[in-house]
Short mmCIF file of C-alpha atoms in Angstrom, two decimals:
data_model
loop_
_atom_site.label_atom_id
_atom_site.label_comp_id
_atom_site.label_asym_id
_atom_site.label_seq_id
_atom_site.Cartn_x
_atom_site.Cartn_y
_atom_site.Cartn_z
CA MET X 1 228.68 129.91 69.96
CA THR X 2 226.19 129.33 72.51
CA ASN X 3 223.07 127.49 71.66
CA GLN X 4 220.14 129.67 71.54
CA LYS X 5 216.65 128.47 72.94
CA LEU X 6 213.67 128.84 70.87
CA PHE X 7 210.71 130.51 72.61
CA THR X 8 208.01 128.02 72.30
CA LYS X 9 205.60 128.96 75.12
CA PRO X 10 201.96 129.68 73.44
CA ILE X 11 200.95 133.19 72.97
CA HIS X 12 197.18 133.97 73.64
CA ILE X 13 196.39 136.83 71.20
CA GLU X 14 192.95 138.36 70.63
CA LEU X 15 192.98 138.62 66.91
CA SER X 16 189.70 140.40 66.54
CA GLN X 17 191.43 143.41 67.87
CA VAL X 18 194.41 143.03 65.39
CA PHE X 19 192.26 142.87 62.45
CA SER X 20 189.27 144.89 63.38
CA SER X 21 189.86 147.66 60.83
CA THR X 22 191.98 145.64 58.12
CA TYR X 23 190.54 142.11 57.98
CA GLU X 24 187.09 140.49 58.17
CA LEU X 25 187.33 137.08 59.83
CA HIS X 26 184.49 135.13 58.05
CA LYS X 27 185.22 131.75 59.81
CA PRO X 28 185.67 132.52 63.49
CA ASP X 29 185.41 128.77 64.39
CA LYS X 30 188.44 127.75 62.19
CA LYS X 31 191.60 128.30 64.42
CA LEU X 32 194.15 127.66 61.55
CA ASP X 33 192.74 130.63 59.40
CA TYR X 34 193.75 133.00 62.37
CA VAL X 35 197.13 131.42 62.58
CA LYS X 36 197.74 131.67 58.91
CA HIS X 37 196.76 135.16 58.50
CA PHE X 38 198.38 136.29 61.69
CA LYS X 39 201.71 134.73 60.85
CA HIS X 40 201.54 136.50 57.49
CA TYR X 41 200.60 139.82 59.07
CA CYS X 42 203.50 139.72 61.64
CA SER X 43 206.03 137.28 59.91
CA LEU X 44 206.28 135.22 63.02
CA PRO X 45 208.85 132.30 63.16
CA GLN X 46 207.39 128.87 62.67
CA SER X 47 208.63 127.92 66.16
CA ILE X 48 206.02 130.39 67.94
CA LYS X 49 202.67 128.93 68.67
CA VAL X 50 199.61 130.98 68.31
CA GLU X 51 196.39 130.25 70.11
CA ALA X 52 193.55 132.28 68.70
CA THR X 53 190.34 133.05 70.38
CA LYS X 54 186.92 133.73 68.87
CA PRO X 55 186.07 137.42 68.47
CA GLU X 56 183.56 138.77 70.79
CA SER X 57 180.27 139.49 69.12
CA SER X 58 179.62 142.67 71.16
CA LYS X 59 180.27 145.96 69.46
CA PRO X 60 182.51 148.62 71.30
CA GLU X 61 181.54 152.18 71.66
CA LEU X 62 183.45 154.46 69.31
CA ASP X 63 184.69 157.47 71.37
CA SER X 64 186.60 159.10 68.65
CA GLU X 65 186.95 159.29 64.80
CA GLU X 66 190.09 156.98 64.95
CA GLY X 67 187.57 154.18 64.98
CA LEU X 68 186.19 155.12 61.73
CA PRO X 69 187.67 152.86 58.81
CA LEU X 70 190.25 154.68 56.72
CA LEU X 71 188.35 153.71 53.51
CA LEU X 72 185.16 155.33 54.81
CA LYS X 73 187.24 158.49 55.78
CA ALA X 74 188.59 158.71 52.21
CA ILE X 75 185.31 158.27 50.61
CA ILE X 76 183.75 160.98 52.85
CA GLU X 77 186.57 163.28 51.96
CA GLY X 78 186.16 162.99 48.28
CA PHE X 79 182.47 164.26 48.46
CA VAL X 80 181.69 167.59 46.91
CA ASP X 81 179.07 168.12 49.60
CA GLY X 82 179.83 168.73 53.26
CA VAL X 83 179.50 165.63 55.40
CA LEU X 84 179.21 165.46 59.00
CA ILE X 85 178.86 162.58 61.46
CA ILE X 86 177.30 163.58 64.81
CA THR X 87 176.43 161.70 67.97
CA THR X 88 173.00 162.19 69.48
CA ASN X 89 174.75 164.26 72.33
CA GLN X 90 175.49 166.97 69.79
CA GLU X 91 179.22 166.00 69.46
CA LEU X 92 180.97 166.07 66.13
CA PHE X 93 182.32 162.54 65.54
CA HIS X 94 183.85 163.21 62.03
CA ALA X 95 183.60 165.85 59.28
CA ASN X 96 185.21 166.24 55.98
CA GLU X 97 186.94 169.42 54.86
CA CYS X 98 184.07 170.79 52.97
CA GLY X 99 181.71 170.19 56.00
CA ARG X 100 184.08 172.07 58.35
CA ARG X 101 184.40 175.06 55.96
CA MET X 102 180.46 175.00 55.73
CA CYS X 103 180.08 174.94 59.41
CA SER X 104 182.37 177.93 59.62
CA GLN X 105 180.26 179.79 57.16
CA ILE X 106 177.03 178.99 58.78
CA SER X 107 178.43 180.00 62.32
CA GLN X 108 180.20 182.97 60.81
CA GLY X 109 183.19 182.33 63.00
CA LYS X 110 181.11 182.74 66.24
CA SER X 111 181.20 178.98 67.26
CA PRO X 112 184.06 177.17 68.67
CA ILE X 113 186.05 174.66 66.37
CA ASN X 114 184.40 171.09 65.99
CA SER X 115 181.10 172.45 67.54
CA ILE X 116 177.69 171.93 65.68
CA PRO X 117 176.26 175.20 64.55
CA GLN X 118 172.76 175.66 66.10
CA PRO X 119 170.99 175.80 62.72
CA ILE X 120 172.30 172.34 61.86
CA TRP X 121 171.58 170.94 65.29
CA ARG X 122 168.00 172.07 65.18
CA VAL X 123 167.57 170.02 62.11
CA CYS X 124 169.14 167.01 63.73
CA GLU X 125 166.70 167.48 66.74
CA SER X 126 163.84 167.05 64.42
CA LEU X 127 165.00 163.69 63.45
CA ILE X 128 165.86 162.64 66.95
CA ASP X 129 162.25 163.63 68.14
CA SER X 130 160.72 161.84 65.30
CA ARG X 131 162.44 158.43 66.26
CA GLU X 132 159.73 157.23 68.48
CA LEU X 133 156.99 158.05 66.17
CA PHE X 134 158.56 156.71 62.90
CA SER X 135 160.87 153.98 64.36
CA ASP X 136 160.12 151.60 61.38
CA ARG X 137 160.86 154.18 58.71
CA LYS X 138 164.00 155.55 57.19
CA LEU X 139 163.39 159.30 57.45
CA ILE X 140 165.32 162.14 55.98
CA ILE X 141 164.85 165.56 57.30
CA GLU X 142 165.60 168.27 54.95
CA ALA X 143 165.86 172.06 55.63
CA GLU X 144 167.54 175.09 54.06
CA ILE X 145 169.93 177.47 56.01
CA LYS X 146 170.31 180.86 54.46
CA VAL X 147 173.23 182.88 55.67
CA ASN X 148 172.91 185.70 53.36
CA LYS X 149 171.78 186.24 49.84
CA SER X 150 174.76 184.65 48.28
CA VAL X 151 175.39 181.82 50.78
CA ASN X 152 172.57 179.35 51.18
CA PHE X 153 172.79 175.59 52.25
CA ARG X 154 170.54 172.73 52.02
CA VAL X 155 170.80 170.34 54.87
CA ARG X 156 169.82 166.69 54.96
CA VAL X 157 169.83 164.50 58.11
CA ARG X 158 169.30 160.72 58.31
CA TRP X 159 170.29 158.00 60.75
CA LEU X 160 173.66 156.12 60.34
CA THR X 161 174.57 152.92 61.85
CA LEU X 162 178.27 152.21 62.07
CA GLU X 163 179.24 148.25 62.14
CA LEU X 164 181.86 149.03 64.86
CA SER X 165 179.47 150.89 67.23
CA ARG X 166 176.29 149.87 69.11
CA ASN X 167 174.90 153.42 69.08
CA PRO X 168 173.42 155.09 66.09
CA TYR X 169 174.87 158.46 64.67
CA LEU X 170 173.37 161.31 62.54
CA LEU X 171 174.76 161.61 59.12
CA VAL X 172 174.38 165.24 57.90
CA THR X 173 175.11 166.35 54.31
CA LEU X 174 175.46 170.00 53.42
CA GLU X 175 174.98 171.29 49.93
CA ASP X 176 176.08 174.70 48.92
CA LYS X 177 173.24 175.73 46.72
CA HIS X 178 175.04 178.55 45.17
CA GLN X 179 177.96 176.08 44.19
CA SER X 180 175.35 173.54 42.96
CA THR X 181 173.69 176.21 40.79
CA GLN X 182 176.95 177.16 39.15
CA ASN X 183 177.74 173.60 38.49
CA SER X 184 174.51 173.15 36.81
CA ALA X 185 174.85 176.27 34.78
CA ILE X 186 178.31 175.22 33.64
CA THR X 187 177.04 171.93 32.48
CA ASP X 188 174.29 173.70 30.64
CA ALA X 189 176.72 176.01 28.93
CA ILE X 190 178.62 173.09 27.63
CA LYS X 191 175.63 171.07 26.56
CA TYR X 192 173.96 173.92 24.69
CA GLY X 193 177.19 175.40 23.26
CA LEU X 194 176.82 178.85 24.89
CA SER X 195 179.04 181.76 24.23
CA HIS X 196 181.07 183.27 26.97
CA ARG X 197 178.71 186.09 27.57
CA GLU X 198 175.64 183.77 27.33
CA LYS X 199 177.36 181.61 29.92
CA GLU X 200 177.81 184.65 32.23
CA VAL X 201 174.21 185.75 31.87
CA TRP X 202 172.89 182.13 32.36
CA LEU X 203 175.03 181.67 35.57
CA LEU X 204 173.27 184.75 37.17
CA LYS X 205 169.93 183.73 35.90
CA LYS X 206 170.12 180.26 37.49
CA ALA X 207 171.11 182.22 40.67
CA ASN X 208 167.67 183.84 40.55
CA LEU X 209 168.80 187.34 39.76
CA THR X 210 166.53 189.54 38.07
CA TYR X 211 167.10 191.30 34.58
CA GLU X 212 168.12 194.36 36.22
CA GLU X 213 170.60 192.71 38.67
CA ILE X 214 172.08 190.70 35.82
CA ALA X 215 172.46 193.79 33.85
CA GLN X 216 174.19 195.68 36.63
CA GLN X 217 176.71 192.92 37.35
CA LEU X 218 177.72 192.67 33.78
CA TYR X 219 177.46 196.31 32.80
CA ILE X 220 175.09 195.70 30.02
CA SER X 221 171.55 196.92 29.47
CA ILE X 222 168.36 195.08 30.25
CA ASN X 223 167.70 194.57 26.66
CA THR X 224 171.00 192.89 25.98
CA VAL X 225 170.22 190.41 28.87
CA LYS X 226 166.93 189.63 27.42
CA LYS X 227 168.54 189.15 24.00
CA HIS X 228 171.12 186.69 25.48
CA LEU X 229 168.36 184.71 27.38
CA LYS X 230 166.32 184.47 24.18
CA SER X 231 169.33 183.03 22.36
CA ILE X 232 169.90 180.57 25.26
CA TYR X 233 166.35 179.34 25.33
CA ALA X 234 166.46 178.92 21.30
CA LYS X 235 169.47 176.69 21.78
CA GLN X 236 167.86 174.66 24.36
CA LYS X 237 164.84 174.19 22.28
CA GLN X 238 166.85 173.23 19.31
CA LEU X 239 168.69 170.50 21.38
CA MET X 240 165.49 169.16 22.61
CA GLN X 241 164.15 168.85 19.25
CA TYR X 242 167.35 167.23 17.94
CA GLN X 243 167.12 164.56 20.77
CA ASN X 244 163.47 163.80 20.20
#
């Protein structure tokens, strides 16, 4: 068996790139910490020497959503509301599934995939235009986008600073007002102990339908609608008195 020569030439490695998204180096001046964590990460033989360099302080420019930490992506994806991260050049950097679906509803299929619907971008422009006037304030621009009678979105836009980028982004949240109203009505139905029919009436009432429209949708008379609403209000009042 021939003797194997161990490779002992020092390797110069930029550890800030290796750990940029998985490990935060709190003590950049301590070389031993780098060596310890890097050996653990790659299972290097003890005969290999590692020379670590201090990470650069400058922040790179993120040119794709691949630079977004996985944890942040998972959190955004778990939101009930639509979430968009947009550049100031009107480019979509990242969006959760709800956000993409809502953008498609707003554009009604007329805009290309991954493009920003104009109604949303107009709200973003309002925030961009106000940056110089209110540079010292954390502004949130809010607006409503009504697609049709049953599809209505509340849009909120604010500035977002990502640690890995030197440029700011626009954080856009999209709330489906119809869905929010339904969720609120369902919560009320549980809290007040509403019957199945009362729940149906309350859902439509919370959606701002008139007595006549509720009656038409549920195939009941207007007087029956009023009767159910009277019962609902009585249960609300009873619960409030009990809590007080």
